mmCIF file of C-alpha atoms and ligand atoms in Angstrom:
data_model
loop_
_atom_site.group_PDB
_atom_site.id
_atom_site.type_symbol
_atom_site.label_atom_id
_atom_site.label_comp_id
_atom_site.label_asym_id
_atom_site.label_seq_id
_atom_site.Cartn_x
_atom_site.Cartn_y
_atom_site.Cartn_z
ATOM 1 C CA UNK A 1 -185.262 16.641 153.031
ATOM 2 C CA UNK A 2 -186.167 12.981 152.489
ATOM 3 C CA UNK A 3 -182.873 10.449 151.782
ATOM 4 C CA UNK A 4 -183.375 9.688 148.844
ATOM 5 C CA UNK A 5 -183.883 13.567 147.802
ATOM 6 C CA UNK A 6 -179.861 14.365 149.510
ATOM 7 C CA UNK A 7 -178.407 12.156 146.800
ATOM 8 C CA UNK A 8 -179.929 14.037 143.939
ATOM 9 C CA UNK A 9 -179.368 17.524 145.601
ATOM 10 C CA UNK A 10 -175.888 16.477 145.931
ATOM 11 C CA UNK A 11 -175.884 15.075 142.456
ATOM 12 C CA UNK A 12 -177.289 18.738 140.657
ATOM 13 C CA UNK A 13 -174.164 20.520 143.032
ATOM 14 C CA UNK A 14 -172.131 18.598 141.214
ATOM 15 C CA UNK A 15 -173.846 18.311 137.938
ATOM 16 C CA UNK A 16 -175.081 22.227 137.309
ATOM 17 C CA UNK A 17 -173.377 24.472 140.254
ATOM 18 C CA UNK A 18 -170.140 23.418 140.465
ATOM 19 C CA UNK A 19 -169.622 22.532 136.822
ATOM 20 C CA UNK A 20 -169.524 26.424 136.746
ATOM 21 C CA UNK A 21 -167.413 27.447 139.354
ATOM 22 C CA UNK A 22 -163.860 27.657 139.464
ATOM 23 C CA UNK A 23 -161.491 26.093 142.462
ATOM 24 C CA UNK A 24 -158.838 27.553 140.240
ATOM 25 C CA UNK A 25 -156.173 26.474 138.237
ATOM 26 C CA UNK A 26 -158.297 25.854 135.227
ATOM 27 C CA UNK A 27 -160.076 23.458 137.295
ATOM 28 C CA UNK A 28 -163.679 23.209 138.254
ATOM 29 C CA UNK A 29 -165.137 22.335 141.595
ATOM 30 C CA UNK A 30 -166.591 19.631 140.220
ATOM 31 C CA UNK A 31 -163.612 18.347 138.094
ATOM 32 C CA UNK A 32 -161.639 18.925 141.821
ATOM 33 C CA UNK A 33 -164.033 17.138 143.924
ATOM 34 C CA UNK A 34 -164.495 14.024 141.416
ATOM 35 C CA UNK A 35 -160.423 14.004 141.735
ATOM 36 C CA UNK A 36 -160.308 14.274 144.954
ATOM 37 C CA UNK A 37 -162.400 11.226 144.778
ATOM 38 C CA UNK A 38 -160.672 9.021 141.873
ATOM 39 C CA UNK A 39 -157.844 9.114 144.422
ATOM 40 C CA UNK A 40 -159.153 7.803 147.582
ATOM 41 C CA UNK A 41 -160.772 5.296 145.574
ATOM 42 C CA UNK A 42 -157.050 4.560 143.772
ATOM 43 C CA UNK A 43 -156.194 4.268 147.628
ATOM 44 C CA UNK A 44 -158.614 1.435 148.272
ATOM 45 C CA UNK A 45 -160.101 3.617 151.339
ATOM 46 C CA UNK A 46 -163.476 2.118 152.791
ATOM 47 C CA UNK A 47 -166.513 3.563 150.873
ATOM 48 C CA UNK A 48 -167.147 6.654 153.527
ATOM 49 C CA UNK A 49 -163.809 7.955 153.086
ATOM 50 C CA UNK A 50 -164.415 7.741 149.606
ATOM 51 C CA UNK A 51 -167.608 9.764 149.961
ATOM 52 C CA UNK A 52 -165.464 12.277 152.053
ATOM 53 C CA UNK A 53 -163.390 13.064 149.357
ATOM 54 C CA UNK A 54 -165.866 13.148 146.832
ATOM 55 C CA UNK A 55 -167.891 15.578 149.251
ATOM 56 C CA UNK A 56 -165.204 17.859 151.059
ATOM 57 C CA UNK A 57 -165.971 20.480 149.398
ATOM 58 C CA UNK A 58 -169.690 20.669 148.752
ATOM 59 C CA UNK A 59 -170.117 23.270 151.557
ATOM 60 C CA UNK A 60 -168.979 26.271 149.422
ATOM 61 C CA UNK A 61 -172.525 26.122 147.682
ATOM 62 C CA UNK A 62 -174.196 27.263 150.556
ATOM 63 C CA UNK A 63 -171.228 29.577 151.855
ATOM 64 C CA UNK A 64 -168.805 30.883 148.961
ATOM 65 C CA UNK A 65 -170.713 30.814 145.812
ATOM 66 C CA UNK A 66 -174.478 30.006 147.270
ATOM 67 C CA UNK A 67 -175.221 33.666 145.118
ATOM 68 C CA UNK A 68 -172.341 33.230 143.155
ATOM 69 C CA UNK A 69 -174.053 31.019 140.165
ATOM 70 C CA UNK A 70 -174.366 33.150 137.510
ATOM 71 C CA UNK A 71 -171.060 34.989 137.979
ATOM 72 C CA UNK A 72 -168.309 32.640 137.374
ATOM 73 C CA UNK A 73 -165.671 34.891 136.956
ATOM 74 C CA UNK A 74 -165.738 35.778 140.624
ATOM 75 C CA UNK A 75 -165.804 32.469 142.023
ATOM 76 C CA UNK A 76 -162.633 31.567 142.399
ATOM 77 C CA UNK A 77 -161.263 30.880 146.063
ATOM 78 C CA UNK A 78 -158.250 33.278 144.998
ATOM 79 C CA UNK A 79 -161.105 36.233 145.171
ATOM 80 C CA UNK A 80 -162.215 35.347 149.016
ATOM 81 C CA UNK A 81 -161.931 37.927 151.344
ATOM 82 C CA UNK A 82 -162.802 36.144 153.884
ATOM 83 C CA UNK A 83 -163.296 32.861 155.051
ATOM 84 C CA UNK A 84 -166.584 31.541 155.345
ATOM 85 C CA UNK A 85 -166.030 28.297 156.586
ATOM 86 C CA UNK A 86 -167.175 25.853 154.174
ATOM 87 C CA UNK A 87 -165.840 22.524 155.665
ATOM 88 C CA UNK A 88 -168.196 23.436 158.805
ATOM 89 C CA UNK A 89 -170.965 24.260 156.685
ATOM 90 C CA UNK A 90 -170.459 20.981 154.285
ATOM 91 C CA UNK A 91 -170.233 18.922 157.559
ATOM 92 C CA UNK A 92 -173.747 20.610 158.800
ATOM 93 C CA UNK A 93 -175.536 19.872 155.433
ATOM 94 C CA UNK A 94 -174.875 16.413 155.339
ATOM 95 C CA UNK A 95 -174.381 15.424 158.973
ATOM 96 C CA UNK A 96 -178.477 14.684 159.217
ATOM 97 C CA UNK A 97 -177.814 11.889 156.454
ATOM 98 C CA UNK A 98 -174.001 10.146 156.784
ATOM 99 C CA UNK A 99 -172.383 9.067 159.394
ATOM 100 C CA UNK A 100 -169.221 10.798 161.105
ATOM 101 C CA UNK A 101 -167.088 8.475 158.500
ATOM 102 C CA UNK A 102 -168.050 10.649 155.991
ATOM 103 C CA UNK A 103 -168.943 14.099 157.991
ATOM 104 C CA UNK A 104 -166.167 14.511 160.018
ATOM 105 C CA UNK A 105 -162.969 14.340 157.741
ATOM 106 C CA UNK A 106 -165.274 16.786 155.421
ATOM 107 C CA UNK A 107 -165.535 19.311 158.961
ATOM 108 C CA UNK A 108 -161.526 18.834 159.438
ATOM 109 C CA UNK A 109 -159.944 19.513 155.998
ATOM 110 C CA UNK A 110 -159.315 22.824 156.425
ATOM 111 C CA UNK A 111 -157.661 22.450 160.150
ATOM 112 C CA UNK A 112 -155.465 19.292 158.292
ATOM 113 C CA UNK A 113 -154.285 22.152 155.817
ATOM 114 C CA UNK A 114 -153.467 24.690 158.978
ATOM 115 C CA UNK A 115 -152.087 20.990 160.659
ATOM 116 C CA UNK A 116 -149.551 19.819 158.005
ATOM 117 C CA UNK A 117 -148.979 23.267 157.456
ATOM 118 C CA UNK A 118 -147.197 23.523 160.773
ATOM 119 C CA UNK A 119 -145.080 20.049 160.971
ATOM 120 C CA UNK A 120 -144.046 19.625 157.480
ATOM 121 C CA UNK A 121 -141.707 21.871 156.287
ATOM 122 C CA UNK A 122 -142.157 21.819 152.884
ATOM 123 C CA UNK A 123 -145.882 21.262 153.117
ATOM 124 C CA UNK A 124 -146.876 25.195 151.947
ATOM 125 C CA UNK A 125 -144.707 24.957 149.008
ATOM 126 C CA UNK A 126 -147.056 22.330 147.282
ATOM 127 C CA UNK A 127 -149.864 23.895 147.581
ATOM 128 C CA UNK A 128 -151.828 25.419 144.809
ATOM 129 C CA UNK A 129 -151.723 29.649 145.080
ATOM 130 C CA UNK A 130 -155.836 29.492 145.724
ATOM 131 C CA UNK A 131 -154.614 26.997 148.831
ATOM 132 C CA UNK A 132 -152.032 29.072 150.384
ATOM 133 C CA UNK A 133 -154.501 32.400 149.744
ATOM 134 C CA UNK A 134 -157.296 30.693 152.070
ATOM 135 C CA UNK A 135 -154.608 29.341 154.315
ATOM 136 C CA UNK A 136 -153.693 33.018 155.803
ATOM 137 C CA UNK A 137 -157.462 33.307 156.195
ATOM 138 C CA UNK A 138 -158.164 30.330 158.091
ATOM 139 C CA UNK A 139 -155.429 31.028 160.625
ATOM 140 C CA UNK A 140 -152.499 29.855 159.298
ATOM 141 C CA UNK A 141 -149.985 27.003 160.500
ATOM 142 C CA UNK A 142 -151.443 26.046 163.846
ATOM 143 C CA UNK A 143 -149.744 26.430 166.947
ATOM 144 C CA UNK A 144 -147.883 23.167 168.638
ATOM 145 C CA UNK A 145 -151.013 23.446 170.946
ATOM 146 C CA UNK A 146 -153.125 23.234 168.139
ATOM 147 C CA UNK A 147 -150.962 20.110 166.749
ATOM 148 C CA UNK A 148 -151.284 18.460 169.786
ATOM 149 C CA UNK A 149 -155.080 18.331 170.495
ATOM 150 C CA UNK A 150 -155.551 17.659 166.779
ATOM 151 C CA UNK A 151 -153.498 14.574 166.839
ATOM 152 C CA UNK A 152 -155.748 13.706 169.758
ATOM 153 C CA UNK A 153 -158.917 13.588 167.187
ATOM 154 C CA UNK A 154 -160.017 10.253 166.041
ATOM 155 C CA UNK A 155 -160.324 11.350 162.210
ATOM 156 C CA UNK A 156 -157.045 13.362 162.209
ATOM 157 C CA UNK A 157 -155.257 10.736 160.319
ATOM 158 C CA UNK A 158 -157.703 10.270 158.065
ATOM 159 C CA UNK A 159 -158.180 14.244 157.733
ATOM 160 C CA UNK A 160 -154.638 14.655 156.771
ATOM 161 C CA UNK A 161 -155.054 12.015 153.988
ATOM 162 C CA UNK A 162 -158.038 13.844 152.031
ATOM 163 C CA UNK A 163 -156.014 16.956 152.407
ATOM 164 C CA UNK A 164 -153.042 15.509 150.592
ATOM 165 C CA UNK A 165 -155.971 14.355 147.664
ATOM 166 C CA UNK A 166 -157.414 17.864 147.997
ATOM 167 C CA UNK A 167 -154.166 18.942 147.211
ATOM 168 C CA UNK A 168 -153.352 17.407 144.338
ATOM 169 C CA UNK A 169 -156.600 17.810 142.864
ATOM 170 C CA UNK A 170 -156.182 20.603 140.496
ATOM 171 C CA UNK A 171 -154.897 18.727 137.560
ATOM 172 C CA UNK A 172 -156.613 20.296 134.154
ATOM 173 C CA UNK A 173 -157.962 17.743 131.884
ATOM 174 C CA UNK A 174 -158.036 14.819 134.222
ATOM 175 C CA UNK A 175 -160.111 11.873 133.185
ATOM 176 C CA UNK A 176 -162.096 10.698 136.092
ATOM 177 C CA UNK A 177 -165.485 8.964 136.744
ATOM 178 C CA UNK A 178 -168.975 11.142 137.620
ATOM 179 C CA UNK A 179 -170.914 12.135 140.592
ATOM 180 C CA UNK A 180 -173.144 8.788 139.113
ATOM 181 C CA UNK A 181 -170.328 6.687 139.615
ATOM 182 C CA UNK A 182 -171.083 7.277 143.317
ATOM 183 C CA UNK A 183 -174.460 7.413 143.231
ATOM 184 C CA UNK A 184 -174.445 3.334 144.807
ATOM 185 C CA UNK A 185 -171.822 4.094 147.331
ATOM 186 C CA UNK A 186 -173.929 7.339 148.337
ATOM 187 C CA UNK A 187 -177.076 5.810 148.411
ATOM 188 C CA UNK A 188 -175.398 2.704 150.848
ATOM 189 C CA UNK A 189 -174.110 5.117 153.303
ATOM 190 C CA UNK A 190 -176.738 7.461 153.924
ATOM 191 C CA UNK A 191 -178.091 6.848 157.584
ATOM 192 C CA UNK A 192 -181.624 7.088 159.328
HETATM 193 FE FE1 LIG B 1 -160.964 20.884 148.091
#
């Protein structure tokens, strides 16, 4: 795929897929990604962060619902048998065109759920019932071991910050700007 052609690939995800398939909670994946977004830009992150957040999740089209178009009652996370593992397959689909800014918080979000799973206490208890489903399939809190060499990855910090924005992305009704709101900052940071 040319560069220029990942943008708008990325852009019909967003604009026709996910506008049709449900992270739950009344709330598209779409609607969660672009909030996911809206608040690392609210945080002032640097622009590949941004694109992190705005791309975390982009991976379930080609694992979770890649078949799953025309059926959007049964795409919802709370359905998933299994885990497929999106964030690895997000981070392989885009890794040919952004840099590890963007790619690798996208490839960790799902160990910074299992992470502040096991060192926050309260941590499970916010999380949406979709989250804590795909939690037990992903392995659960990690093991101190598991803490440790995470805290040893470069990105883990910033990992842990989309998860919190994940998190709290599920808001129904939330006013936000579009996929072409990005479309600059995209079109900046894709590489090669
Ligand atoms: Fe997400």
């Amino acid at each position: 795929m040319a560069n220029e052609d990942i943008i708008d690939r990325l852009s019909e995800i967003f604009t026709r897929h996910g506008a049709r398939s449900y992270q739950g909670g009344g709330v598209s994946i779409t609607e969660h990604m672009l909030q996911t977004a809206a608040a690392a830009e609210g945080a002032s992150c640097t622009p590949g962060v941004v694109a992190a957040a705005l791309l975390h999740d982009v991976g379930h089209f080609i694992t979770d619902f890649a078949r799953l178009e025309d059926d959007p009652k049964h795409a919802s996370m709370l359905e998933a048998k299994v885990d497929r593992h999106h964030e690895n397959a997000g981070a392989r689909m885009l890794q040919p065109y952004f840099s590890a800014e963007v790619v690798e918080p996208i490839r960790l979000h799902v160990q910074a759920k299992r992470y502040l799973s096991a060192i926050e206490k309260d941590y499970v208890k916010t999380l949406a019932p979709q989250a804590l489903h795909t939690l037990g399939l992903q392995g659960g809190p990690m093991s101190p071991h598991d803490v440790a060499a995470f805290e040893e990855n470069p990105y883990c910090r910033t990992a842990a910050m989309l998860r919190r924005w994940d998190d709290a992305a599920v808001v129904p009704g939330l006013k936000t700007p579009d996929f072409e709101h990005y479309r600059g900052i995209l079109r900046d940071l894709v590489t090669g």
